[in-house]
PDB file of C-alpha atoms in Angstrom:
ATOM      1  CA  THR G  77     -22.774  36.445 -12.305  1.00 48.00           C
ATOM      2  CA  ARG G  78     -23.136  34.158  -9.339  1.00 52.00           C
ATOM      3  CA  SER G  79     -23.799  35.435  -5.859  1.00 54.00           C
ATOM      4  CA  PHE G  80     -21.426  34.677  -2.996  1.00 56.00           C
ATOM      5  CA  THR G  81     -24.498  33.237  -1.286  1.00 64.00           C
ATOM      6  CA  ASP G  82     -24.447  30.459  -3.857  1.00 74.00           C
ATOM      7  CA  PRO G  83     -23.528  27.304  -1.877  1.00 78.00           C
ATOM      8  CA  SER G  84     -21.096  26.027  -4.524  1.00 79.00           C
ATOM      9  CA  VAL G  85     -19.295  29.386  -4.691  1.00 82.00           C
ATOM     10  CA  SER G  86     -18.981  29.551  -0.913  1.00 82.00           C
ATOM     11  CA  MET G  87     -17.607  26.025  -0.696  1.00 87.00           C
ATOM     12  CA  ASP G  88     -15.155  26.646  -3.532  1.00 85.00           C
ATOM     13  CA  LEU G  89     -13.839  29.744  -1.772  1.00 87.00           C
ATOM     14  CA  LEU G  90     -13.228  27.632   1.323  1.00 88.00           C
ATOM     15  CA  ARG G  91     -11.546  24.960  -0.808  1.00 87.00           C
ATOM     16  CA  ALA G  92      -9.239  27.559  -2.366  1.00 88.00           C
ATOM     17  CA  VAL G  93      -8.134  28.703   1.075  1.00 88.00           C
ATOM     18  CA  LEU G  94      -7.478  25.166   2.301  1.00 90.00           C
ATOM     19  CA  GLN G  95      -6.019  23.810  -0.956  1.00 90.00           C
ATOM     20  CA  PRO G  96      -2.339  24.600  -0.201  1.00 88.00           C
ATOM     21  CA  SER G  97      -2.546  22.707   3.095  1.00 88.00           C
ATOM     22  CA  ILE G  98      -4.405  19.838   1.466  1.00 90.00           C
ATOM     23  CA  ASN G  99      -1.785  19.609  -1.307  1.00 88.00           C
ATOM     24  CA  GLU G 100       1.006  19.508   1.255  1.00 87.00           C
ATOM     25  CA  GLU G 101      -0.645  16.677   3.172  1.00 90.00           C
ATOM     26  CA  ILE G 102      -1.305  14.739  -0.038  1.00 91.00           C
ATOM     27  CA  ARG G 103       2.372  15.151  -0.949  1.00 87.00           C
ATOM     28  CA  GLY G 104       3.273  13.752   2.473  1.00 87.00           C
ATOM     29  CA  VAL G 105       1.109  10.681   1.851  1.00 90.00           C
ATOM     30  CA  PHE G 106       2.781  10.011  -1.494  1.00 89.00           C
ATOM     31  CA  ASN G 107       6.249  10.473   0.019  1.00 88.00           C
ATOM     32  CA  LYS G 108       5.316   7.809   2.572  1.00 87.00           C
ATOM     33  CA  TYR G 109       4.734   5.255  -0.191  1.00 89.00           C
ATOM     34  CA  MET G 110       7.312   6.607  -2.662  1.00 89.00           C
ATOM     35  CA  LYS G 111       9.940   3.991  -1.823  1.00 88.00           C
ATOM     36  CA  PHE G 112       7.544   1.277  -3.024  1.00 89.00           C
ATOM     37  CA  PHE G 113       6.965   3.085  -6.329  1.00 90.00           C
ATOM     38  CA  GLN G 114      10.714   3.616  -6.728  1.00 88.00           C
ATOM     39  CA  THR G 115      11.504  -0.057  -6.187  1.00 88.00           C
ATOM     40  CA  ALA G 116       8.832  -1.184  -8.634  1.00 88.00           C
ATOM     41  CA  ALA G 117       9.825   1.342 -11.307  1.00 86.00           C
ATOM     42  CA  ILE G 118      13.496   0.396 -11.073  1.00 85.00           C
ATOM     43  CA  ASN G 119      12.626  -3.309 -11.339  1.00 85.00           C
ATOM     44  CA  VAL G 120      10.521  -2.588 -14.427  1.00 84.00           C
ATOM     45  CA  ARG G 121      13.481  -0.698 -15.911  1.00 80.00           C
ATOM     46  CA  ASP G 122      15.828  -3.615 -15.231  1.00 79.00           C
ATOM     47  CA  ASN G 123      13.417  -6.190 -16.671  1.00 79.00           C
ATOM     48  CA  VAL G 124      12.165  -4.281 -19.711  1.00 76.00           C
ATOM     49  CA  GLY G 125      15.176  -2.161 -20.663  1.00 73.00           C
ATOM     50  CA  GLU G 126      16.400   1.406 -20.755  1.00 69.00           C
ATOM     51  CA  GLU G 127      13.500   2.555 -22.936  1.00 71.00           C
ATOM     52  CA  VAL G 128      11.480   2.722 -19.696  1.00 76.00           C
ATOM     53  CA  ASP G 129      11.666   6.070 -17.879  1.00 83.00           C
ATOM     54  CA  PRO G 130      11.235   5.256 -14.145  1.00 83.00           C
ATOM     55  CA  GLU G 131      10.490   8.870 -13.205  1.00 84.00           C
ATOM     56  CA  GLN G 132       7.687   9.111 -15.752  1.00 84.00           C
ATOM     57  CA  LEU G 133       6.368   5.712 -14.650  1.00 86.00           C
ATOM     58  CA  ILE G 134       6.245   6.862 -11.013  1.00 90.00           C
ATOM     59  CA  GLN G 135       4.421  10.081 -11.845  1.00 87.00           C
ATOM     60  CA  GLU G 136       1.858   8.259 -13.990  1.00 87.00           C
ATOM     61  CA  THR G 137       1.252   5.840 -11.113  1.00 90.00           C
ATOM     62  CA  CYS G 138       0.755   8.727  -8.687  1.00 91.00           C
ATOM     63  CA  ARG G 139      -1.743  10.371 -11.023  1.00 88.00           C
ATOM     64  CA  SER G 140      -3.588   7.055 -11.334  1.00 89.00           C
ATOM     65  CA  CYS G 141      -3.731   6.817  -7.528  1.00 91.00           C
ATOM     66  CA  LEU G 142      -5.354  10.250  -7.373  1.00 90.00           C
ATOM     67  CA  GLU G 143      -7.903   9.284 -10.024  1.00 87.00           C
ATOM     68  CA  GLN G 144      -8.879   6.134  -8.165  1.00 89.00           C
ATOM     69  CA  ALA G 145      -9.076   8.052  -4.874  1.00 88.00           C
ATOM     70  CA  LYS G 146     -12.010   9.986  -6.366  1.00 86.00           C
ATOM     71  CA  LEU G 147     -14.099   6.847  -5.841  1.00 85.00           C
ATOM     72  CA  LEU G 148     -14.039   7.636  -2.115  1.00 86.00           C
ATOM     73  CA  PHE G 149     -16.259  10.642  -2.828  1.00 82.00           C
ATOM     74  CA  SER G 150     -18.396   9.181  -5.603  1.00 76.00           C
ATOM     75  CA  ASP G 151     -22.104  10.063  -5.440  1.00 70.00           C
ATOM     76  CA  GLY G 152     -23.020   6.832  -7.162  1.00 63.00           C
ATOM     77  CA  LYS G 153     -23.735   8.538 -10.481  1.00 57.00           C
ATOM     78  CA  LYS G 154     -20.291   9.452 -11.742  1.00 51.00           C
ATOM     79  CA  VAL G 155     -17.900   6.543 -11.967  1.00 51.00           C
ATOM     80  CA  VAL G 156     -14.157   6.980 -12.478  1.00 50.00           C
ATOM     81  CA  PRO G 157     -13.234   4.874 -15.528  1.00 52.00           C
ATOM     82  CA  ARG G 158     -10.880   2.050 -14.713  1.00 53.00           C
ATOM     83  CA  LEU G 159      -7.718   1.297 -16.635  1.00 52.00           C
ATOM     84  CA  PRO G 160      -7.901  -1.653 -19.074  1.00 49.00           C
ATOM     85  CA  HIS G 161      -5.821  -3.970 -16.906  1.00 50.00           C
ATOM     86  CA  GLU G 162      -7.994  -3.210 -13.876  1.00 51.00           C
ATOM     87  CA  GLN G 163     -11.146  -4.435 -15.634  1.00 50.00           C
ATOM     88  CA  ALA G 164      -9.728  -7.942 -15.587  1.00 48.00           C
ATOM     89  CA  VAL G 165      -9.296  -7.978 -11.804  1.00 48.00           C
ATOM     90  CA  PRO G 166     -10.938 -11.041 -10.195  1.00 50.00           C
ATOM     91  CA  LYS G 167     -14.455 -10.574  -8.783  1.00 52.00           C
ATOM     92  CA  ARG G 168     -13.311 -10.938  -5.173  1.00 53.00           C
ATOM     93  CA  ALA G 169     -10.721  -8.172  -5.606  1.00 53.00           C
ATOM     94  CA  ARG G 170     -13.335  -5.871  -7.149  1.00 55.00           C
ATOM     95  CA  GLN G 171     -15.726  -6.561  -4.282  1.00 59.00           C
ATOM     96  CA  MET G 172     -13.004  -5.699  -1.766  1.00 56.00           C
ATOM     97  CA  ASP G 173     -12.224  -2.450  -3.636  1.00 55.00           C
ATOM     98  CA  GLU G 174     -15.911  -1.474  -3.673  1.00 58.00           C
ATOM     99  CA  GLU G 175     -16.287  -2.342   0.003  1.00 57.00           C
ATOM    100  CA  LEU G 176     -13.323  -0.141   0.913  1.00 52.00           C
ATOM    101  CA  SER G 177     -14.836   2.722  -1.098  1.00 53.00           C
ATOM    102  CA  ARG G 178     -18.161   2.407   0.724  1.00 54.00           C
ATOM    103  CA  ARG G 179     -16.379   2.469   4.078  1.00 52.00           C
ATOM    104  CA  GLY G 180     -14.439   5.560   3.065  1.00 51.00           C
ATOM    105  CA  SER G 181     -11.146   3.834   3.774  1.00 45.00           C
ATOM    106  CA  PRO G 182      -8.319   4.264   1.222  1.00 47.00           C
ATOM    107  CA  ILE G 183      -6.305   1.313   2.555  1.00 44.00           C
ATOM    108  CA  PRO G 184      -7.176  -2.110   3.949  1.00 44.00           C
ATOM    109  CA  LYS G 185      -6.548  -3.230   7.512  1.00 44.00           C
ATOM    110  CA  LYS G 186      -2.942  -3.647   8.517  1.00 43.00           C
ATOM    111  CA  ARG G 187      -1.381  -6.967   7.752  1.00 46.00           C
ATOM    112  CA  LYS G 188       1.688  -8.595   9.138  1.00 45.00           C
ATOM    113  CA  GLY G 189       4.854  -7.516   7.432  1.00 47.00           C
ATOM    114  CA  ARG G 190       6.942  -4.449   6.889  1.00 45.00           C
ATOM    115  CA  PRO G 191       5.079  -1.181   7.497  1.00 44.00           C
ATOM    116  CA  PRO G 192       5.103   1.483   4.756  1.00 46.00           C
ATOM    117  CA  GLY G 193       7.307   3.835   6.746  1.00 43.00           C
ATOM    118  CA  GLN G 194      10.035   1.282   7.428  1.00 40.00           C
ATOM    119  CA  SER G 195      13.325   1.746   5.630  1.00 39.00           C
ATOM    120  CA  LEU G 196      13.865  -0.257   2.462  1.00 39.00           C
ATOM    121  CA  ALA G 197      17.541   0.671   2.249  1.00 38.00           C
ATOM    122  CA  ASN G 198      18.543  -2.941   1.575  1.00 40.00           C
ATOM    123  CA  ASP G 199      16.085  -3.439  -1.268  1.00 42.00           C
ATOM    124  CA  ARG G 200      17.393  -3.588  -4.814  1.00 39.00           C
ATOM    125  CA  GLY G 201      17.841  -0.207  -6.419  1.00 41.00           C
ATOM    126  CA  VAL G 202      16.663   1.891  -3.457  1.00 40.00           C
ATOM    127  CA  SER G 203      19.829   2.489  -1.430  1.00 38.00           C
ATOM    128  CA  GLY G 204      20.675   6.176  -1.430  1.00 40.00           C
ATOM    129  CA  MET G 205      17.343   7.229  -2.994  1.00 40.00           C
ATOM    130  CA  ALA G 206      15.372   7.951   0.189  1.00 38.00           C
ATOM    131  CA  ALA G 207      15.892  11.683  -0.258  1.00 42.00           C
ATOM    132  CA  TRP G 208      14.063  11.661  -3.617  1.00 43.00           C
ATOM    133  CA  LYS G 209      10.799  13.598  -3.315  1.00 43.00           C
ATOM    134  CA  LEU G 210       7.738  13.736  -5.500  1.00 41.00           C
ATOM    135  CA  LYS G 211       7.843  16.889  -7.626  1.00 44.00           C
ATOM    136  CA  VAL G 212       4.856  16.553  -9.898  1.00 44.00           C
ATOM    137  CA  SER G 213       4.486  20.302 -10.417  1.00 43.00           C
ATOM    138  CA  GLU G 214       8.180  21.094 -10.844  1.00 54.00           C
ATOM    139  CA  PRO G 215       9.413  20.655 -14.435  1.00 61.00           C
ATOM    140  CA  VAL G 216      13.012  19.748 -15.156  1.00 68.00           C
ATOM    141  CA  LYS G 217      15.054  22.913 -15.694  1.00 74.00           C
ATOM    142  CA  ARG G 218      16.693  22.922 -19.101  1.00 81.00           C
ATOM    143  CA  ASP G 219      18.469  26.245 -19.232  1.00 79.00           C
ATOM    144  CA  GLY G 220      21.904  27.683 -18.572  1.00 84.00           C
ATOM    145  CA  PRO G 221      25.248  26.970 -20.248  1.00 87.00           C
ATOM    146  CA  LYS G 222      24.932  23.181 -19.925  1.00 89.00           C
ATOM    147  CA  TRP G 223      21.857  23.290 -22.161  1.00 92.00           C
ATOM    148  CA  ASP G 224      23.408  25.477 -24.834  1.00 91.00           C
ATOM    149  CA  PRO G 225      23.650  23.379 -28.038  1.00 91.00           C
ATOM    150  CA  SER G 226      26.784  25.301 -29.057  1.00 92.00           C
ATOM    151  CA  ARG G 227      28.713  23.456 -26.333  1.00 92.00           C
ATOM    152  CA  LEU G 228      28.411  20.298 -28.440  1.00 93.00           C
ATOM    153  CA  THR G 229      31.242  20.450 -30.929  1.00 92.00           C
ATOM    154  CA  GLU G 230      33.116  17.935 -33.047  1.00 90.00           C
ATOM    155  CA  THR G 231      35.565  17.432 -30.179  1.00 92.00           C
ATOM    156  CA  THR G 232      32.993  16.957 -27.382  1.00 94.00           C
ATOM    157  CA  THR G 233      33.381  13.576 -25.702  1.00 94.00           C
ATOM    158  CA  PHE G 234      30.448  11.402 -24.711  1.00 95.00           C
ATOM    159  CA  VAL G 235      29.905   8.312 -22.577  1.00 93.00           C
ATOM    160  CA  LEU G 236      27.296   5.598 -22.550  1.00 92.00           C
ATOM    161  CA  GLY G 237      24.646   5.912 -19.854  1.00 88.00           C
ATOM    162  CA  SER G 238      25.353   2.384 -18.656  1.00 86.00           C
ATOM    163  CA  ARG G 239      29.036   3.241 -18.151  1.00 89.00           C
ATOM    164  CA  ALA G 240      28.172   6.514 -16.369  1.00 89.00           C
ATOM    165  CA  ASN G 241      26.020   4.539 -13.921  1.00 87.00           C
ATOM    166  CA  LYS G 242      28.920   2.197 -13.187  1.00 87.00           C
ATOM    167  CA  ALA G 243      31.410   5.061 -12.860  1.00 88.00           C
ATOM    168  CA  LEU G 244      29.252   6.769 -10.230  1.00 87.00           C
ATOM    169  CA  GLY G 245      28.636   3.549  -8.307  1.00 85.00           C
ATOM    170  CA  MET G 246      25.136   2.779  -9.636  1.00 80.00           C
ATOM    171  CA  GLY G 247      25.994  -0.139 -11.868  1.00 67.00           C
ATOM    172  CA  GLY G 248      23.302  -2.413 -10.437  1.00 55.00           C
ATOM    173  CA  THR G 249      20.472  -0.047 -11.355  1.00 56.00           C
ATOM    174  CA  ARG G 250      20.665   1.480 -14.809  1.00 57.00           C
ATOM    175  CA  GLY G 251      17.870   3.998 -14.403  1.00 63.00           C
ATOM    176  CA  ARG G 252      18.987   5.379 -11.059  1.00 74.00           C
ATOM    177  CA  LEU G 253      21.274   8.046 -12.542  1.00 81.00           C
ATOM    178  CA  TYR G 254      18.431   9.549 -14.575  1.00 81.00           C
ATOM    179  CA  ILE G 255      16.083   9.611 -11.573  1.00 79.00           C
ATOM    180  CA  LYS G 256      18.587  11.279  -9.253  1.00 82.00           C
ATOM    181  CA  HIS G 257      19.744  13.788 -11.861  1.00 85.00           C
ATOM    182  CA  PRO G 258      16.878  14.497 -14.293  1.00 84.00           C
ATOM    183  CA  HIS G 259      18.596  17.766 -15.286  1.00 86.00           C
ATOM    184  CA  LEU G 260      21.329  15.861 -17.154  1.00 88.00           C
ATOM    185  CA  PHE G 261      21.258  15.987 -20.931  1.00 92.00           C
ATOM    186  CA  LYS G 262      20.841  12.505 -22.351  1.00 91.00           C
ATOM    187  CA  TYR G 263      20.395  11.448 -25.953  1.00 92.00           C
ATOM    188  CA  ALA G 264      18.668   8.229 -26.962  1.00 90.00           C
ATOM    189  CA  ALA G 265      20.669   6.613 -29.736  1.00 89.00           C
ATOM    190  CA  ASP G 266      18.673   5.654 -32.828  1.00 89.00           C
ATOM    191  CA  PRO G 267      19.406   2.533 -34.958  1.00 89.00           C
ATOM    192  CA  GLN G 268      21.953   4.419 -37.111  1.00 90.00           C
ATOM    193  CA  ASP G 269      23.777   5.665 -33.992  1.00 91.00           C
ATOM    194  CA  LYS G 270      23.803   2.217 -32.423  1.00 90.00           C
ATOM    195  CA  HIS G 271      25.184   0.700 -35.613  1.00 90.00           C
ATOM    196  CA  TRP G 272      28.129   3.115 -35.474  1.00 92.00           C
ATOM    197  CA  LEU G 273      28.649   2.550 -31.736  1.00 92.00           C
ATOM    198  CA  THR G 274      28.689  -1.199 -32.283  1.00 90.00           C
ATOM    199  CA  GLU G 275      31.057  -0.980 -35.243  1.00 90.00           C
ATOM    200  CA  GLN G 276      33.461   1.144 -33.201  1.00 90.00           C
ATOM    201  CA  GLN G 277      33.177  -1.369 -30.327  1.00 89.00           C
ATOM    202  CA  HIS G 278      31.859   1.227 -27.874  1.00 89.00           C
ATOM    203  CA  MET G 279      28.951  -1.073 -27.107  1.00 85.00           C
ATOM    204  CA  ARG G 280      27.666  -4.540 -27.860  1.00 83.00           C
ATOM    205  CA  ALA G 281      24.737  -5.142 -30.186  1.00 77.00           C
ATOM    206  CA  ILE G 282      21.670  -4.755 -27.944  1.00 71.00           C
ATOM    207  CA  GLY G 283      18.813  -5.198 -30.392  1.00 62.00           C
ATOM    208  CA  GLY G 284      15.807  -3.008 -29.575  1.00 61.00           C
ATOM    209  CA  LYS G 285      17.040  -1.903 -26.161  1.00 73.00           C
ATOM    210  CA  MET G 286      17.586   1.790 -25.515  1.00 78.00           C
ATOM    211  CA  ALA G 287      21.097   3.237 -25.325  1.00 85.00           C
ATOM    212  CA  TYR G 288      21.657   6.710 -23.888  1.00 90.00           C
ATOM    213  CA  LEU G 289      24.616   9.011 -24.549  1.00 93.00           C
ATOM    214  CA  LEU G 290      25.681  11.580 -21.948  1.00 93.00           C
ATOM    215  CA  ILE G 291      28.288  14.328 -22.024  1.00 94.00           C
ATOM    216  CA  GLU G 292      31.496  13.223 -20.305  1.00 94.00           C
ATOM    217  CA  GLU G 293      32.034  16.682 -18.764  1.00 93.00           C
ATOM    218  CA  ASP G 294      28.619  16.528 -17.041  1.00 93.00           C
ATOM    219  CA  ILE G 295      29.423  13.165 -15.461  1.00 91.00           C
ATOM    220  CA  ARG G 296      32.847  14.309 -14.277  1.00 92.00           C
ATOM    221  CA  ASP G 297      31.244  17.424 -12.751  1.00 92.00           C
ATOM    222  CA  LEU G 298      28.882  15.141 -10.839  1.00 90.00           C
ATOM    223  CA  ALA G 299      31.792  12.976  -9.712  1.00 90.00           C
ATOM    224  CA  ALA G 300      33.524  16.065  -8.302  1.00 91.00           C
ATOM    225  CA  SER G 301      30.424  17.152  -6.350  1.00 89.00           C
ATOM    226  CA  GLU G 302      29.909  16.536  -2.627  1.00 88.00           C
ATOM    227  CA  ASP G 303      27.537  13.651  -3.340  1.00 85.00           C
ATOM    228  CA  TYR G 304      30.186  11.525  -5.066  1.00 88.00           C
ATOM    229  CA  ARG G 305      33.756  12.771  -4.652  1.00 83.00           C
ATOM    230  CA  ASP G 306      34.378  10.851  -1.400  1.00 86.00           C
ATOM    231  CA  SER G 307      32.506   7.721  -2.447  1.00 85.00           C
ATOM    232  CA  VAL G 308      34.435   4.448  -2.433  1.00 87.00           C
ATOM    233  CA  ASP G 309      32.201   3.292  -5.306  1.00 85.00           C
ATOM    234  CA  LEU G 310      33.477   5.986  -7.651  1.00 87.00           C
ATOM    235  CA  HIS G 311      35.213   4.381 -10.660  1.00 89.00           C
ATOM    236  CA  LEU G 312      35.778   6.976 -13.362  1.00 90.00           C
ATOM    237  CA  GLU G 313      37.918   4.562 -15.339  1.00 90.00           C
ATOM    238  CA  GLU G 314      34.623   2.911 -16.336  1.00 88.00           C
ATOM    239  CA  LEU G 315      33.573   5.925 -18.434  1.00 90.00           C
ATOM    240  CA  LYS G 316      35.471   5.030 -21.646  1.00 91.00           C
ATOM    241  CA  PRO G 317      34.712   8.360 -23.390  1.00 92.00           C
ATOM    242  CA  PHE G 318      34.610   8.696 -27.171  1.00 94.00           C
ATOM    243  CA  ILE G 319      34.085  11.350 -29.849  1.00 94.00           C
ATOM    244  CA  PRO G 320      31.081  10.617 -32.108  1.00 94.00           C
ATOM    245  CA  PRO G 321      31.056  11.523 -35.813  1.00 94.00           C
ATOM    246  CA  ALA G 322      29.910  14.999 -36.829  1.00 94.00           C
ATOM    247  CA  TRP G 323      26.532  13.792 -38.136  1.00 94.00           C
ATOM    248  CA  MET G 324      25.689  12.266 -34.751  1.00 94.00           C
ATOM    249  CA  THR G 325      26.789  15.387 -32.872  1.00 94.00           C
ATOM    250  CA  GLU G 326      24.531  17.462 -35.112  1.00 94.00           C
ATOM    251  CA  LYS G 327      21.569  15.269 -34.207  1.00 93.00           C
ATOM    252  CA  MET G 328      22.348  15.696 -30.510  1.00 94.00           C
ATOM    253  CA  GLN G 329      22.487  19.477 -30.925  1.00 93.00           C
ATOM    254  CA  LYS G 330      19.007  19.477 -32.437  1.00 93.00           C
ATOM    255  CA  HIS G 331      17.786  17.157 -29.687  1.00 92.00           C
ATOM    256  CA  MET G 332      19.149  19.482 -26.979  1.00 92.00           C
ATOM    257  CA  GLU G 333      17.594  22.535 -28.633  1.00 91.00           C
ATOM    258  CA  THR G 334      14.191  20.820 -28.819  1.00 90.00           C
ATOM    259  CA  LEU G 335      14.300  19.841 -25.144  1.00 88.00           C
ATOM    260  CA  ARG G 336      15.512  23.285 -24.097  1.00 86.00           C
ATOM    261  CA  ARG G 337      12.490  24.867 -25.766  1.00 83.00           C
ATOM    262  CA  GLY G 338      10.172  22.601 -23.824  1.00 76.00           C
ATOM    263  CA  GLY G 339       9.483  20.101 -26.575  1.00 64.00           C
ATOM    264  CA  GLU G 340       9.544  16.355 -26.166  1.00 58.00           C
ATOM    265  CA  VAL G 341      11.344  14.094 -28.590  1.00 53.00           C
ATOM    266  CA  PRO G 342       9.776  10.604 -28.948  1.00 50.00           C
ATOM    267  CA  PRO G 343      12.135   7.684 -28.324  1.00 47.00           C
ATOM    268  CA  PRO G 344      13.617   6.220 -31.502  1.00 45.00           C
ATOM    269  CA  GLU G 345      12.141   2.971 -32.752  1.00 43.00           C
ATOM    270  CA  ASP G 346      14.206   0.207 -34.256  1.00 40.00           C
ATOM    271  CA  PRO G 347      12.939  -0.996 -37.648  1.00 38.00           C
ATOM    272  CA  PRO G 348      11.359  -4.479 -37.651  1.00 35.00           C
ATOM    273  CA  GLU G 349      13.779  -7.257 -38.381  1.00 31.00           C
TER     274      GLU G 349
END
């Protein structure tokens, strides 16, 4: 056993006492810059397609920030490995990064332009998202009656995620609905599903892009909530609900059950053309 007179033990006890306060301050720092991460993640979603999960992208970026922040306390022996794309950074940029680390400063001197704390309400995809907070340690709750697979029957109606975004006034930013309401059940259509949806004219052929299906009842419940019911941008006629075939409903039941148990289902991949 180690004595409490051991310097490392004593310091770790102090760290444990201060850790909750430190975590809270770190969360405040990330919230300060969160609007930048949100804007970038939404733009990536718009440019790449719905297979990109903006929330996951933001959390990965935040974790990467924390890893790189360790350089501020490097003893010169242990080096935090850089990501592949960072190894190709020009020499001048690397020198600036190293200089900042030696100075102990996590950010460069202020430059002219919009400060981090200034509102970005007019930026694309950010309006109405300022209340979103970083919740790295809080998993999405997948319990209760809405996550009971037995609620999916052969008469359950579904809507496309793109149409749900339009109906709730988020048509310009496809991923915004999933960021604001991560508790919603969504099912990523596989090639077989998309073939049926296209044949039935519920959607256009979209190649390898992701298509999500949501439960119509969940979207109408959202529309009736305080956040949306008085909105002038509410257009429920955009939903265009439909009843999928039994074989597709069965797949969605299994998908819901897997997610409810804490498992992750990989996104479907289209076969090569």
